[in-house]
């Protein structure tokens, strides 16, 4: 419940109103983006990851996996990257709720 004094300030009142009418899907995606951006990122220790998580692989398979991971080590640097492709835009029909499904059956 909001403090009654929050309704006296016009800016606070508009923020409360906008928060109330914002679709749940937008709130969820905003929370998801904030969680991603606020997360602590650090470079992965690839050798440790393979050693601790790949005991089910043979020594040769672990070596090949580590070689592959090191080939793409920049992806595990702990830094967020940048989208370098074309901008993506989806036109939705007015009033239709987007469907989010699993990528496989």
PDB file of N, CA and C in Angstrom:
ATOM      1  N   UNK A   1       0.834  -1.165   0.000  1.00  0.00           N
ATOM      2  CA  UNK A   1       0.000   0.000   0.000  1.00  0.00           C
ATOM      3  C   UNK A   1       0.886   1.237   0.000  1.00  0.00           C
ATOM      4  N   UNK A   2       0.546   2.200  -0.817  1.00  0.00           N
ATOM      5  CA  UNK A   2       1.305   3.437  -0.922  1.00  0.00           C
ATOM      6  C   UNK A   2       0.955   4.377   0.222  1.00  0.00           C
ATOM      7  N   UNK A   3       1.951   5.143   0.651  1.00  0.00           N
ATOM      8  CA  UNK A   3       1.727   6.173   1.657  1.00  0.00           C
ATOM      9  C   UNK A   3       0.839   7.253   1.051  1.00  0.00           C
ATOM     10  N   UNK A   4      -0.096   7.789   1.817  1.00  0.00           N
ATOM     11  CA  UNK A   4      -1.043   8.772   1.272  1.00  0.00           C
ATOM     12  C   UNK A   4      -0.338  10.030   0.785  1.00  0.00           C
ATOM     13  N   UNK A   5       0.834  10.349   1.320  1.00  0.00           N
ATOM     14  CA  UNK A   5       1.586  11.520   0.869  1.00  0.00           C
ATOM     15  C   UNK A   5       2.147  11.329  -0.541  1.00  0.00           C
ATOM     16  N   UNK A   6       2.284  10.078  -0.968  1.00  0.00           N
ATOM     17  CA  UNK A   6       2.788   9.805  -2.313  1.00  0.00           C
ATOM     18  C   UNK A   6       1.840  10.329  -3.375  1.00  0.00           C
ATOM     19  N   UNK A   7       0.564  10.469  -3.027  1.00  0.00           N
ATOM     20  CA  UNK A   7      -0.429  10.925  -4.004  1.00  0.00           C
ATOM     21  C   UNK A   7      -0.475  12.449  -4.131  1.00  0.00           C
ATOM     22  N   UNK A   8       0.223  13.155  -3.279  1.00  0.00           N
ATOM     23  CA  UNK A   8       0.218  14.623  -3.323  1.00  0.00           C
ATOM     24  C   UNK A   8       1.154  15.168  -4.404  1.00  0.00           C
ATOM     25  N   UNK A   9       2.232  14.475  -4.667  1.00  0.00           N
ATOM     26  CA  UNK A   9       3.206  14.915  -5.666  1.00  0.00           C
ATOM     27  C   UNK A   9       2.775  14.421  -7.044  1.00  0.00           C
ATOM     28  N   UNK A  10       2.712  15.332  -8.007  1.00  0.00           N
ATOM     29  CA  UNK A  10       2.214  14.999  -9.348  1.00  0.00           C
ATOM     30  C   UNK A  10       3.091  13.940 -10.030  1.00  0.00           C
ATOM     31  N   UNK A  11       4.391  14.050  -9.898  1.00  0.00           N
ATOM     32  CA  UNK A  11       5.307  13.082 -10.539  1.00  0.00           C
ATOM     33  C   UNK A  11       5.117  11.699  -9.924  1.00  0.00           C
ATOM     34  N   UNK A  12       5.051  11.628  -8.597  1.00  0.00           N
ATOM     35  CA  UNK A  12       4.811  10.334  -7.940  1.00  0.00           C
ATOM     36  C   UNK A  12       3.475   9.748  -8.369  1.00  0.00           C
ATOM     37  N   UNK A  13       2.478  10.609  -8.462  1.00  0.00           N
ATOM     38  CA  UNK A  13       1.152  10.158  -8.861  1.00  0.00           C
ATOM     39  C   UNK A  13       1.174   9.573 -10.276  1.00  0.00           C
ATOM     40  N   UNK A  14       1.882  10.239 -11.185  1.00  0.00           N
ATOM     41  CA  UNK A  14       1.988   9.732 -12.572  1.00  0.00           C
ATOM     42  C   UNK A  14       2.758   8.408 -12.597  1.00  0.00           C
ATOM     43  N   UNK A  15       3.801   8.295 -11.787  1.00  0.00           N
ATOM     44  CA  UNK A  15       4.559   7.036 -11.722  1.00  0.00           C
ATOM     45  C   UNK A  15       3.686   5.901 -11.203  1.00  0.00           C
ATOM     46  N   UNK A  16       2.886   6.179 -10.185  1.00  0.00           N
ATOM     47  CA  UNK A  16       1.975   5.166  -9.638  1.00  0.00           C
ATOM     48  C   UNK A  16       0.962   4.747 -10.708  1.00  0.00           C
ATOM     49  N   UNK A  17       0.425   5.730 -11.409  1.00  0.00           N
ATOM     50  CA  UNK A  17      -0.553   5.451 -12.468  1.00  0.00           C
ATOM     51  C   UNK A  17       0.080   4.611 -13.573  1.00  0.00           C
ATOM     52  N   UNK A  18       1.263   5.023 -14.041  1.00  0.00           N
ATOM     53  CA  UNK A  18       1.934   4.284 -15.125  1.00  0.00           C
ATOM     54  C   UNK A  18       2.271   2.861 -14.700  1.00  0.00           C
ATOM     55  N   UNK A  19       2.667   2.710 -13.460  1.00  0.00           N
ATOM     56  CA  UNK A  19       2.976   1.370 -12.935  1.00  0.00           C
ATOM     57  C   UNK A  19       1.722   0.498 -12.907  1.00  0.00           C
ATOM     58  N   UNK A  20       0.599   1.109 -12.593  1.00  0.00           N
ATOM     59  CA  UNK A  20      -0.658   0.362 -12.492  1.00  0.00           C
ATOM     60  C   UNK A  20      -1.171  -0.092 -13.856  1.00  0.00           C
ATOM     61  N   UNK A  21      -0.948   0.699 -14.911  1.00  0.00           N
ATOM     62  CA  UNK A  21      -1.478   0.344 -16.228  1.00  0.00           C
ATOM     63  C   UNK A  21      -0.474  -0.421 -17.091  1.00  0.00           C
ATOM     64  N   UNK A  22       0.762  -0.522 -16.630  1.00  0.00           N
ATOM     65  CA  UNK A  22       1.776  -1.231 -17.403  1.00  0.00           C
ATOM     66  C   UNK A  22       1.425  -2.718 -17.473  1.00  0.00           C
ATOM     67  N   UNK A  23       1.462  -3.297 -18.668  1.00  0.00           N
ATOM     68  CA  UNK A  23       1.134  -4.727 -18.799  1.00  0.00           C
ATOM     69  C   UNK A  23       2.100  -5.608 -17.995  1.00  0.00           C
ATOM     70  N   UNK A  24       1.591  -6.713 -17.489  1.00  0.00           N
ATOM     71  CA  UNK A  24       2.407  -7.638 -16.703  1.00  0.00           C
ATOM     72  C   UNK A  24       3.603  -8.137 -17.503  1.00  0.00           C
ATOM     73  N   UNK A  25       3.413  -8.372 -18.797  1.00  0.00           N
ATOM     74  CA  UNK A  25       4.511  -8.869 -19.629  1.00  0.00           C
ATOM     75  C   UNK A  25       5.659  -7.861 -19.682  1.00  0.00           C
ATOM     76  N   UNK A  26       5.320  -6.570 -19.735  1.00  0.00           N
ATOM     77  CA  UNK A  26       6.351  -5.530 -19.747  1.00  0.00           C
ATOM     78  C   UNK A  26       7.077  -5.497 -18.409  1.00  0.00           C
ATOM     79  N   UNK A  27       6.337  -5.630 -17.320  1.00  0.00           N
ATOM     80  CA  UNK A  27       6.967  -5.658 -15.998  1.00  0.00           C
ATOM     81  C   UNK A  27       7.936  -6.832 -15.878  1.00  0.00           C
ATOM     82  N   UNK A  28       7.534  -7.995 -16.377  1.00  0.00           N
ATOM     83  CA  UNK A  28       8.385  -9.185 -16.301  1.00  0.00           C
ATOM     84  C   UNK A  28       9.653  -9.021 -17.129  1.00  0.00           C
ATOM     85  N   UNK A  29       9.514  -8.463 -18.324  1.00  0.00           N
ATOM     86  CA  UNK A  29      10.685  -8.277 -19.188  1.00  0.00           C
ATOM     87  C   UNK A  29      11.617  -7.212 -18.633  1.00  0.00           C
ATOM     88  N   UNK A  30      11.058  -6.185 -18.023  1.00  0.00           N
ATOM     89  CA  UNK A  30      11.884  -5.158 -17.388  1.00  0.00           C
ATOM     90  C   UNK A  30      12.664  -5.765 -16.228  1.00  0.00           C
ATOM     91  N   UNK A  31      12.000  -6.562 -15.412  1.00  0.00           N
ATOM     92  CA  UNK A  31      12.674  -7.221 -14.287  1.00  0.00           C
ATOM     93  C   UNK A  31      13.773  -8.150 -14.797  1.00  0.00           C
ATOM     94  N   UNK A  32      13.510  -8.849 -15.893  1.00  0.00           N
ATOM     95  CA  UNK A  32      14.503  -9.756 -16.480  1.00  0.00           C
ATOM     96  C   UNK A  32      15.723  -8.975 -16.959  1.00  0.00           C
ATOM     97  N   UNK A  33      15.501  -7.848 -17.634  1.00  0.00           N
ATOM     98  CA  UNK A  33      16.603  -7.025 -18.135  1.00  0.00           C
ATOM     99  C   UNK A  33      17.422  -6.449 -16.983  1.00  0.00           C
ATOM    100  N   UNK A  34      16.743  -5.996 -15.940  1.00  0.00           N
ATOM    101  CA  UNK A  34      17.443  -5.442 -14.780  1.00  0.00           C
ATOM    102  C   UNK A  34      18.302  -6.522 -14.132  1.00  0.00           C
ATOM    103  N   UNK A  35      17.760  -7.721 -14.014  1.00  0.00           N
ATOM    104  CA  UNK A  35      18.512  -8.830 -13.409  1.00  0.00           C
ATOM    105  C   UNK A  35      19.772  -9.143 -14.226  1.00  0.00           C
ATOM    106  N   UNK A  36      19.646  -9.147 -15.541  1.00  0.00           N
ATOM    107  CA  UNK A  36      20.792  -9.419 -16.413  1.00  0.00           C
ATOM    108  C   UNK A  36      21.839  -8.315 -16.274  1.00  0.00           C
ATOM    109  N   UNK A  37      21.397  -7.067 -16.337  1.00  0.00           N
ATOM    110  CA  UNK A  37      22.329  -5.946 -16.307  1.00  0.00           C
ATOM    111  C   UNK A  37      22.980  -5.767 -14.939  1.00  0.00           C
ATOM    112  N   UNK A  38      22.285  -6.121 -13.873  1.00  0.00           N
ATOM    113  CA  UNK A  38      22.829  -5.960 -12.528  1.00  0.00           C
ATOM    114  C   UNK A  38      23.670  -7.148 -12.061  1.00  0.00           C
ATOM    115  N   UNK A  39      23.661  -8.226 -12.813  1.00  0.00           N
ATOM    116  CA  UNK A  39      24.398  -9.424 -12.402  1.00  0.00           C
ATOM    117  C   UNK A  39      25.909  -9.164 -12.411  1.00  0.00           C
ATOM    118  N   UNK A  40      26.606  -9.870 -11.549  1.00  0.00           N
ATOM    119  CA  UNK A  40      28.063  -9.761 -11.482  1.00  0.00           C
ATOM    120  C   UNK A  40      28.654 -10.725 -12.515  1.00  0.00           C
ATOM    121  N   UNK A  41      29.389 -10.163 -13.455  1.00  0.00           N
ATOM    122  CA  UNK A  41      29.986 -10.974 -14.507  1.00  0.00           C
ATOM    123  C   UNK A  41      31.489 -11.058 -14.297  1.00  0.00           C
ATOM    124  N   UNK A  42      32.011 -12.249 -14.457  1.00  0.00           N
ATOM    125  CA  UNK A  42      33.450 -12.446 -14.371  1.00  0.00           C
ATOM    126  C   UNK A  42      33.844 -13.534 -15.368  1.00  0.00           C
ATOM    127  N   UNK A  43      35.092 -13.473 -15.780  1.00  0.00           N
ATOM    128  CA  UNK A  43      35.573 -14.439 -16.763  1.00  0.00           C
ATOM    129  C   UNK A  43      35.499 -15.852 -16.193  1.00  0.00           C
ATOM    130  N   UNK A  44      35.134 -16.785 -17.052  1.00  0.00           N
ATOM    131  CA  UNK A  44      35.043 -18.187 -16.636  1.00  0.00           C
ATOM    132  C   UNK A  44      36.418 -18.829 -16.673  1.00  0.00           C
ATOM    133  N   UNK A  45      36.706 -19.640 -15.675  1.00  0.00           N
ATOM    134  CA  UNK A  45      37.922 -20.445 -15.664  1.00  0.00           C
ATOM    135  C   UNK A  45      37.578 -21.720 -16.425  1.00  0.00           C
ATOM    136  N   UNK A  46      37.872 -21.730 -17.718  1.00  0.00           N
ATOM    137  CA  UNK A  46      37.419 -22.818 -18.589  1.00  0.00           C
ATOM    138  C   UNK A  46      37.972 -24.173 -18.177  1.00  0.00           C
ATOM    139  N   UNK A  47      39.224 -24.202 -17.769  1.00  0.00           N
ATOM    140  CA  UNK A  47      39.808 -25.476 -17.343  1.00  0.00           C
ATOM    141  C   UNK A  47      39.076 -26.025 -16.120  1.00  0.00           C
ATOM    142  N   UNK A  48      38.755 -25.142 -15.182  1.00  0.00           N
ATOM    143  CA  UNK A  48      38.040 -25.558 -13.974  1.00  0.00           C
ATOM    144  C   UNK A  48      36.629 -26.023 -14.313  1.00  0.00           C
ATOM    145  N   UNK A  49      35.966 -25.308 -15.213  1.00  0.00           N
ATOM    146  CA  UNK A  49      34.603 -25.680 -15.618  1.00  0.00           C
ATOM    147  C   UNK A  49      34.594 -27.077 -16.221  1.00  0.00           C
ATOM    148  N   UNK A  50      35.524 -27.346 -17.117  1.00  0.00           N
ATOM    149  CA  UNK A  50      35.582 -28.665 -17.755  1.00  0.00           C
ATOM    150  C   UNK A  50      35.931 -29.735 -16.729  1.00  0.00           C
ATOM    151  N   UNK A  51      36.882 -29.435 -15.862  1.00  0.00           N
ATOM    152  CA  UNK A  51      37.307 -30.416 -14.851  1.00  0.00           C
ATOM    153  C   UNK A  51      36.165 -30.770 -13.894  1.00  0.00           C
ATOM    154  N   UNK A  52      35.418 -29.760 -13.457  1.00  0.00           N
ATOM    155  CA  UNK A  52      34.374 -29.986 -12.457  1.00  0.00           C
ATOM    156  C   UNK A  52      33.053 -30.483 -13.026  1.00  0.00           C
ATOM    157  N   UNK A  53      32.802 -30.236 -14.299  1.00  0.00           N
ATOM    158  CA  UNK A  53      31.480 -30.538 -14.849  1.00  0.00           C
ATOM    159  C   UNK A  53      31.475 -31.595 -15.941  1.00  0.00           C
ATOM    160  N   UNK A  54      32.610 -32.125 -16.283  1.00  0.00           N
ATOM    161  CA  UNK A  54      32.651 -33.042 -17.430  1.00  0.00           C
ATOM    162  C   UNK A  54      33.329 -34.364 -17.098  1.00  0.00           C
ATOM    163  N   UNK A  55      33.120 -34.850 -15.885  1.00  0.00           N
ATOM    164  CA  UNK A  55      33.726 -36.120 -15.484  1.00  0.00           C
ATOM    165  C   UNK A  55      33.187 -37.302 -16.293  1.00  0.00           C
ATOM    166  N   UNK A  56      32.011 -37.109 -16.878  1.00  0.00           N
ATOM    167  CA  UNK A  56      31.417 -38.175 -17.679  1.00  0.00           C
ATOM    168  C   UNK A  56      32.091 -38.329 -19.047  1.00  0.00           C
ATOM    169  N   UNK A  57      32.956 -37.376 -19.415  1.00  0.00           N
ATOM    170  CA  UNK A  57      33.672 -37.443 -20.697  1.00  0.00           C
ATOM    171  C   UNK A  57      35.023 -38.112 -20.515  1.00  0.00           C
ATOM    172  N   UNK A  58      35.515 -38.694 -21.585  1.00  0.00           N
ATOM    173  CA  UNK A  58      36.866 -39.275 -21.541  1.00  0.00           C
ATOM    174  C   UNK A  58      37.886 -38.142 -21.540  1.00  0.00           C
ATOM    175  N   UNK A  59      39.148 -38.472 -21.238  1.00  0.00           N
ATOM    176  CA  UNK A  59      40.202 -37.444 -21.231  1.00  0.00           C
ATOM    177  C   UNK A  59      40.323 -36.778 -22.596  1.00  0.00           C
ATOM    178  N   UNK A  60      40.216 -37.550 -23.642  1.00  0.00           N
ATOM    179  CA  UNK A  60      40.309 -37.008 -25.003  1.00  0.00           C
ATOM    180  C   UNK A  60      39.144 -36.058 -25.286  1.00  0.00           C
ATOM    181  N   UNK A  61      37.949 -36.460 -24.886  1.00  0.00           N
ATOM    182  CA  UNK A  61      36.783 -35.607 -25.095  1.00  0.00           C
ATOM    183  C   UNK A  61      36.897 -34.306 -24.302  1.00  0.00           C
ATOM    184  N   UNK A  62      37.390 -34.402 -23.064  1.00  0.00           N
ATOM    185  CA  UNK A  62      37.570 -33.189 -22.248  1.00  0.00           C
ATOM    186  C   UNK A  62      38.591 -32.257 -22.880  1.00  0.00           C
ATOM    187  N   UNK A  63      39.673 -32.823 -23.416  1.00  0.00           N
ATOM    188  CA  UNK A  63      40.690 -31.994 -24.082  1.00  0.00           C
ATOM    189  C   UNK A  63      40.112 -31.301 -25.311  1.00  0.00           C
ATOM    190  N   UNK A  64      39.319 -32.030 -26.090  1.00  0.00           N
ATOM    191  CA  UNK A  64      38.695 -31.439 -27.276  1.00  0.00           C
ATOM    192  C   UNK A  64      37.695 -30.348 -26.889  1.00  0.00           C
ATOM    193  N   UNK A  65      36.931 -30.597 -25.825  1.00  0.00           N
ATOM    194  CA  UNK A  65      35.977 -29.600 -25.356  1.00  0.00           C
ATOM    195  C   UNK A  65      36.703 -28.344 -24.886  1.00  0.00           C
ATOM    196  N   UNK A  66      37.745 -28.509 -24.111  1.00  0.00           N
ATOM    197  CA  UNK A  66      38.517 -27.368 -23.625  1.00  0.00           C
ATOM    198  C   UNK A  66      39.128 -26.585 -24.784  1.00  0.00           C
ATOM    199  N   UNK A  67      39.612 -27.309 -25.773  1.00  0.00           N
ATOM    200  CA  UNK A  67      40.167 -26.667 -26.968  1.00  0.00           C
ATOM    201  C   UNK A  67      39.091 -25.829 -27.677  1.00  0.00           C
ATOM    202  N   UNK A  68      37.894 -26.378 -27.792  1.00  0.00           N
ATOM    203  CA  UNK A  68      36.790 -25.663 -28.426  1.00  0.00           C
ATOM    204  C   UNK A  68      36.397 -24.427 -27.615  1.00  0.00           C
ATOM    205  N   UNK A  69      36.304 -24.587 -26.305  1.00  0.00           N
ATOM    206  CA  UNK A  69      35.949 -23.454 -25.448  1.00  0.00           C
ATOM    207  C   UNK A  69      37.004 -22.354 -25.516  1.00  0.00           C
ATOM    208  N   UNK A  70      38.274 -22.735 -25.531  1.00  0.00           N
ATOM    209  CA  UNK A  70      39.349 -21.741 -25.607  1.00  0.00           C
ATOM    210  C   UNK A  70      39.357 -21.036 -26.964  1.00  0.00           C
ATOM    211  N   UNK A  71      38.936 -21.746 -27.991  1.00  0.00           N
ATOM    212  CA  UNK A  71      38.847 -21.136 -29.327  1.00  0.00           C
ATOM    213  C   UNK A  71      37.844 -19.973 -29.297  1.00  0.00           C
ATOM    214  N   UNK A  72      36.826 -20.082 -28.456  1.00  0.00           N
ATOM    215  CA  UNK A  72      35.783 -19.064 -28.339  1.00  0.00           C
ATOM    216  C   UNK A  72      35.825 -18.404 -26.956  1.00  0.00           C
ATOM    217  N   UNK A  73      37.019 -18.261 -26.412  1.00  0.00           N
ATOM    218  CA  UNK A  73      37.201 -17.767 -25.043  1.00  0.00           C
ATOM    219  C   UNK A  73      36.595 -16.372 -24.829  1.00  0.00           C
ATOM    220  N   UNK A  74      36.548 -15.581 -25.872  1.00  0.00           N
ATOM    221  CA  UNK A  74      35.986 -14.230 -25.763  1.00  0.00           C
ATOM    222  C   UNK A  74      34.525 -14.275 -25.288  1.00  0.00           C
ATOM    223  N   UNK A  75      33.819 -15.332 -25.642  1.00  0.00           N
ATOM    224  CA  UNK A  75      32.419 -15.474 -25.228  1.00  0.00           C
ATOM    225  C   UNK A  75      32.289 -15.681 -23.718  1.00  0.00           C
ATOM    226  N   UNK A  76      33.350 -16.091 -23.069  1.00  0.00           N
ATOM    227  CA  UNK A  76      33.324 -16.400 -21.645  1.00  0.00           C
ATOM    228  C   UNK A  76      34.130 -15.390 -20.833  1.00  0.00           C
ATOM    229  N   UNK A  77      34.321 -14.183 -21.391  1.00  0.00           N
ATOM    230  CA  UNK A  77      35.156 -13.159 -20.760  1.00  0.00           C
ATOM    231  C   UNK A  77      34.476 -12.481 -19.578  1.00  0.00           C
ATOM    232  N   UNK A  78      33.168 -12.672 -19.427  1.00  0.00           N
ATOM    233  CA  UNK A  78      32.454 -12.027 -18.342  1.00  0.00           C
ATOM    234  C   UNK A  78      31.925 -10.657 -18.718  1.00  0.00           C
ATOM    235  N   UNK A  79      32.051 -10.277 -19.982  1.00  0.00           N
ATOM    236  CA  UNK A  79      31.561  -8.989 -20.452  1.00  0.00           C
ATOM    237  C   UNK A  79      30.324  -9.193 -21.314  1.00  0.00           C
ATOM    238  N   UNK A  80      29.351  -8.283 -21.170  1.00  0.00           N
ATOM    239  CA  UNK A  80      28.194  -8.333 -22.045  1.00  0.00           C
ATOM    240  C   UNK A  80      28.605  -7.863 -23.426  1.00  0.00           C
ATOM    241  N   UNK A  81      28.085  -8.515 -24.433  1.00  0.00           N
ATOM    242  CA  UNK A  81      28.416  -8.145 -25.799  1.00  0.00           C
ATOM    243  C   UNK A  81      27.421  -7.164 -26.384  1.00  0.00           C
ATOM    244  N   UNK A  82      27.560  -6.951 -27.662  1.00  0.00           N
ATOM    245  CA  UNK A  82      26.708  -6.022 -28.385  1.00  0.00           C
ATOM    246  C   UNK A  82      26.097  -6.738 -29.574  1.00  0.00           C
ATOM    247  N   UNK A  83      24.822  -6.465 -29.837  1.00  0.00           N
ATOM    248  CA  UNK A  83      24.170  -7.039 -31.015  1.00  0.00           C
ATOM    249  C   UNK A  83      24.673  -6.292 -32.230  1.00  0.00           C
ATOM    250  N   UNK A  84      25.227  -7.017 -33.205  1.00  0.00           N
ATOM    251  CA  UNK A  84      25.799  -6.372 -34.384  1.00  0.00           C
ATOM    252  C   UNK A  84      24.988  -6.653 -35.637  1.00  0.00           C
ATOM    253  N   UNK A  85      23.897  -7.354 -35.477  1.00  0.00           N
ATOM    254  CA  UNK A  85      23.035  -7.658 -36.616  1.00  0.00           C
ATOM    255  C   UNK A  85      22.045  -6.526 -36.866  1.00  0.00           C
ATOM    256  N   UNK A  86      21.143  -6.777 -37.798  1.00  0.00           N
ATOM    257  CA  UNK A  86      20.112  -5.794 -38.094  1.00  0.00           C
ATOM    258  C   UNK A  86      19.147  -5.674 -36.924  1.00  0.00           C
ATOM    259  N   UNK A  87      18.570  -4.484 -36.778  1.00  0.00           N
ATOM    260  CA  UNK A  87      17.572  -4.274 -35.740  1.00  0.00           C
ATOM    261  C   UNK A  87      16.352  -5.131 -36.053  1.00  0.00           C
ATOM    262  N   UNK A  88      15.774  -5.727 -35.018  1.00  0.00           N
ATOM    263  CA  UNK A  88      14.627  -6.607 -35.188  1.00  0.00           C
ATOM    264  C   UNK A  88      13.376  -5.892 -34.675  1.00  0.00           C
ATOM    265  N   UNK A  89      12.285  -6.023 -35.430  1.00  0.00           N
ATOM    266  CA  UNK A  89      11.029  -5.404 -35.025  1.00  0.00           C
ATOM    267  C   UNK A  89       9.886  -6.344 -35.397  1.00  0.00           C
ATOM    268  N   UNK A  90       8.935  -6.501 -34.476  1.00  0.00           N
ATOM    269  CA  UNK A  90       7.765  -7.327 -34.725  1.00  0.00           C
ATOM    270  C   UNK A  90       6.524  -6.455 -34.648  1.00  0.00           C
ATOM    271  N   UNK A  91       5.705  -6.497 -35.665  1.00  0.00           N
ATOM    272  CA  UNK A  91       4.424  -5.792 -35.634  1.00  0.00           C
ATOM    273  C   UNK A  91       3.391  -6.734 -35.041  1.00  0.00           C
ATOM    274  N   UNK A  92       2.758  -6.302 -33.964  1.00  0.00           N
ATOM    275  CA  UNK A  92       1.736  -7.102 -33.309  1.00  0.00           C
ATOM    276  C   UNK A  92       0.373  -6.492 -33.566  1.00  0.00           C
ATOM    277  N   UNK A  93      -0.611  -7.342 -33.636  1.00  0.00           N
ATOM    278  CA  UNK A  93      -1.977  -6.850 -33.783  1.00  0.00           C
ATOM    279  C   UNK A  93      -2.381  -6.165 -32.481  1.00  0.00           C
ATOM    280  N   UNK A  94      -3.090  -5.056 -32.574  1.00  0.00           N
ATOM    281  CA  UNK A  94      -3.509  -4.350 -31.356  1.00  0.00           C
ATOM    282  C   UNK A  94      -4.343  -5.249 -30.438  1.00  0.00           C
ATOM    283  N   UNK A  95      -4.018  -5.203 -29.162  1.00  0.00           N
ATOM    284  CA  UNK A  95      -4.780  -5.948 -28.172  1.00  0.00           C
ATOM    285  C   UNK A  95      -4.423  -7.423 -28.051  1.00  0.00           C
ATOM    286  N   UNK A  96      -3.505  -7.905 -28.878  1.00  0.00           N
ATOM    287  CA  UNK A  96      -3.136  -9.321 -28.828  1.00  0.00           C
ATOM    288  C   UNK A  96      -1.965  -9.503 -27.863  1.00  0.00           C
ATOM    289  N   UNK A  97      -2.087 -10.479 -26.979  1.00  0.00           N
ATOM    290  CA  UNK A  97      -1.030 -10.767 -26.022  1.00  0.00           C
ATOM    291  C   UNK A  97       0.005 -11.673 -26.702  1.00  0.00           C
ATOM    292  N   UNK A  98       1.289 -11.292 -26.667  1.00  0.00           N
ATOM    293  CA  UNK A  98       2.324 -12.141 -27.282  1.00  0.00           C
ATOM    294  C   UNK A  98       2.367 -13.514 -26.615  1.00  0.00           C
ATOM    295  N   UNK A  99       2.593 -14.543 -27.404  1.00  0.00           N
ATOM    296  CA  UNK A  99       2.688 -15.909 -26.895  1.00  0.00           C
ATOM    297  C   UNK A  99       4.148 -16.266 -26.725  1.00  0.00           C
ATOM    298  N   UNK A 100       4.510 -16.784 -25.573  1.00  0.00           N
ATOM    299  CA  UNK A 100       5.875 -17.216 -25.330  1.00  0.00           C
ATOM    300  C   UNK A 100       5.834 -18.716 -25.119  1.00  0.00           C
ATOM    301  N   UNK A 101       6.391 -19.459 -26.070  1.00  0.00           N
ATOM    302  CA  UNK A 101       6.376 -20.907 -25.974  1.00  0.00           C
ATOM    303  C   UNK A 101       7.774 -21.483 -25.962  1.00  0.00           C
ATOM    304  N   UNK A 102       7.843 -22.749 -25.642  1.00  0.00           N
ATOM    305  CA  UNK A 102       9.139 -23.448 -25.651  1.00  0.00           C
ATOM    306  C   UNK A 102       9.608 -23.601 -27.094  1.00  0.00           C
ATOM    307  N   UNK A 103      10.914 -23.595 -27.326  1.00  0.00           N
ATOM    308  CA  UNK A 103      11.422 -23.692 -28.691  1.00  0.00           C
ATOM    309  C   UNK A 103      11.341 -25.103 -29.282  1.00  0.00           C
ATOM    310  N   UNK A 104      10.797 -26.031 -28.526  1.00  0.00           N
ATOM    311  CA  UNK A 104      10.663 -27.398 -29.037  1.00  0.00           C
ATOM    312  C   UNK A 104       9.370 -27.979 -28.493  1.00  0.00           C
ATOM    313  N   UNK A 105       8.853 -29.021 -29.130  1.00  0.00           N
ATOM    314  CA  UNK A 105       7.571 -29.597 -28.696  1.00  0.00           C
ATOM    315  C   UNK A 105       7.635 -30.258 -27.329  1.00  0.00           C
TER     316      UNK A 105
END
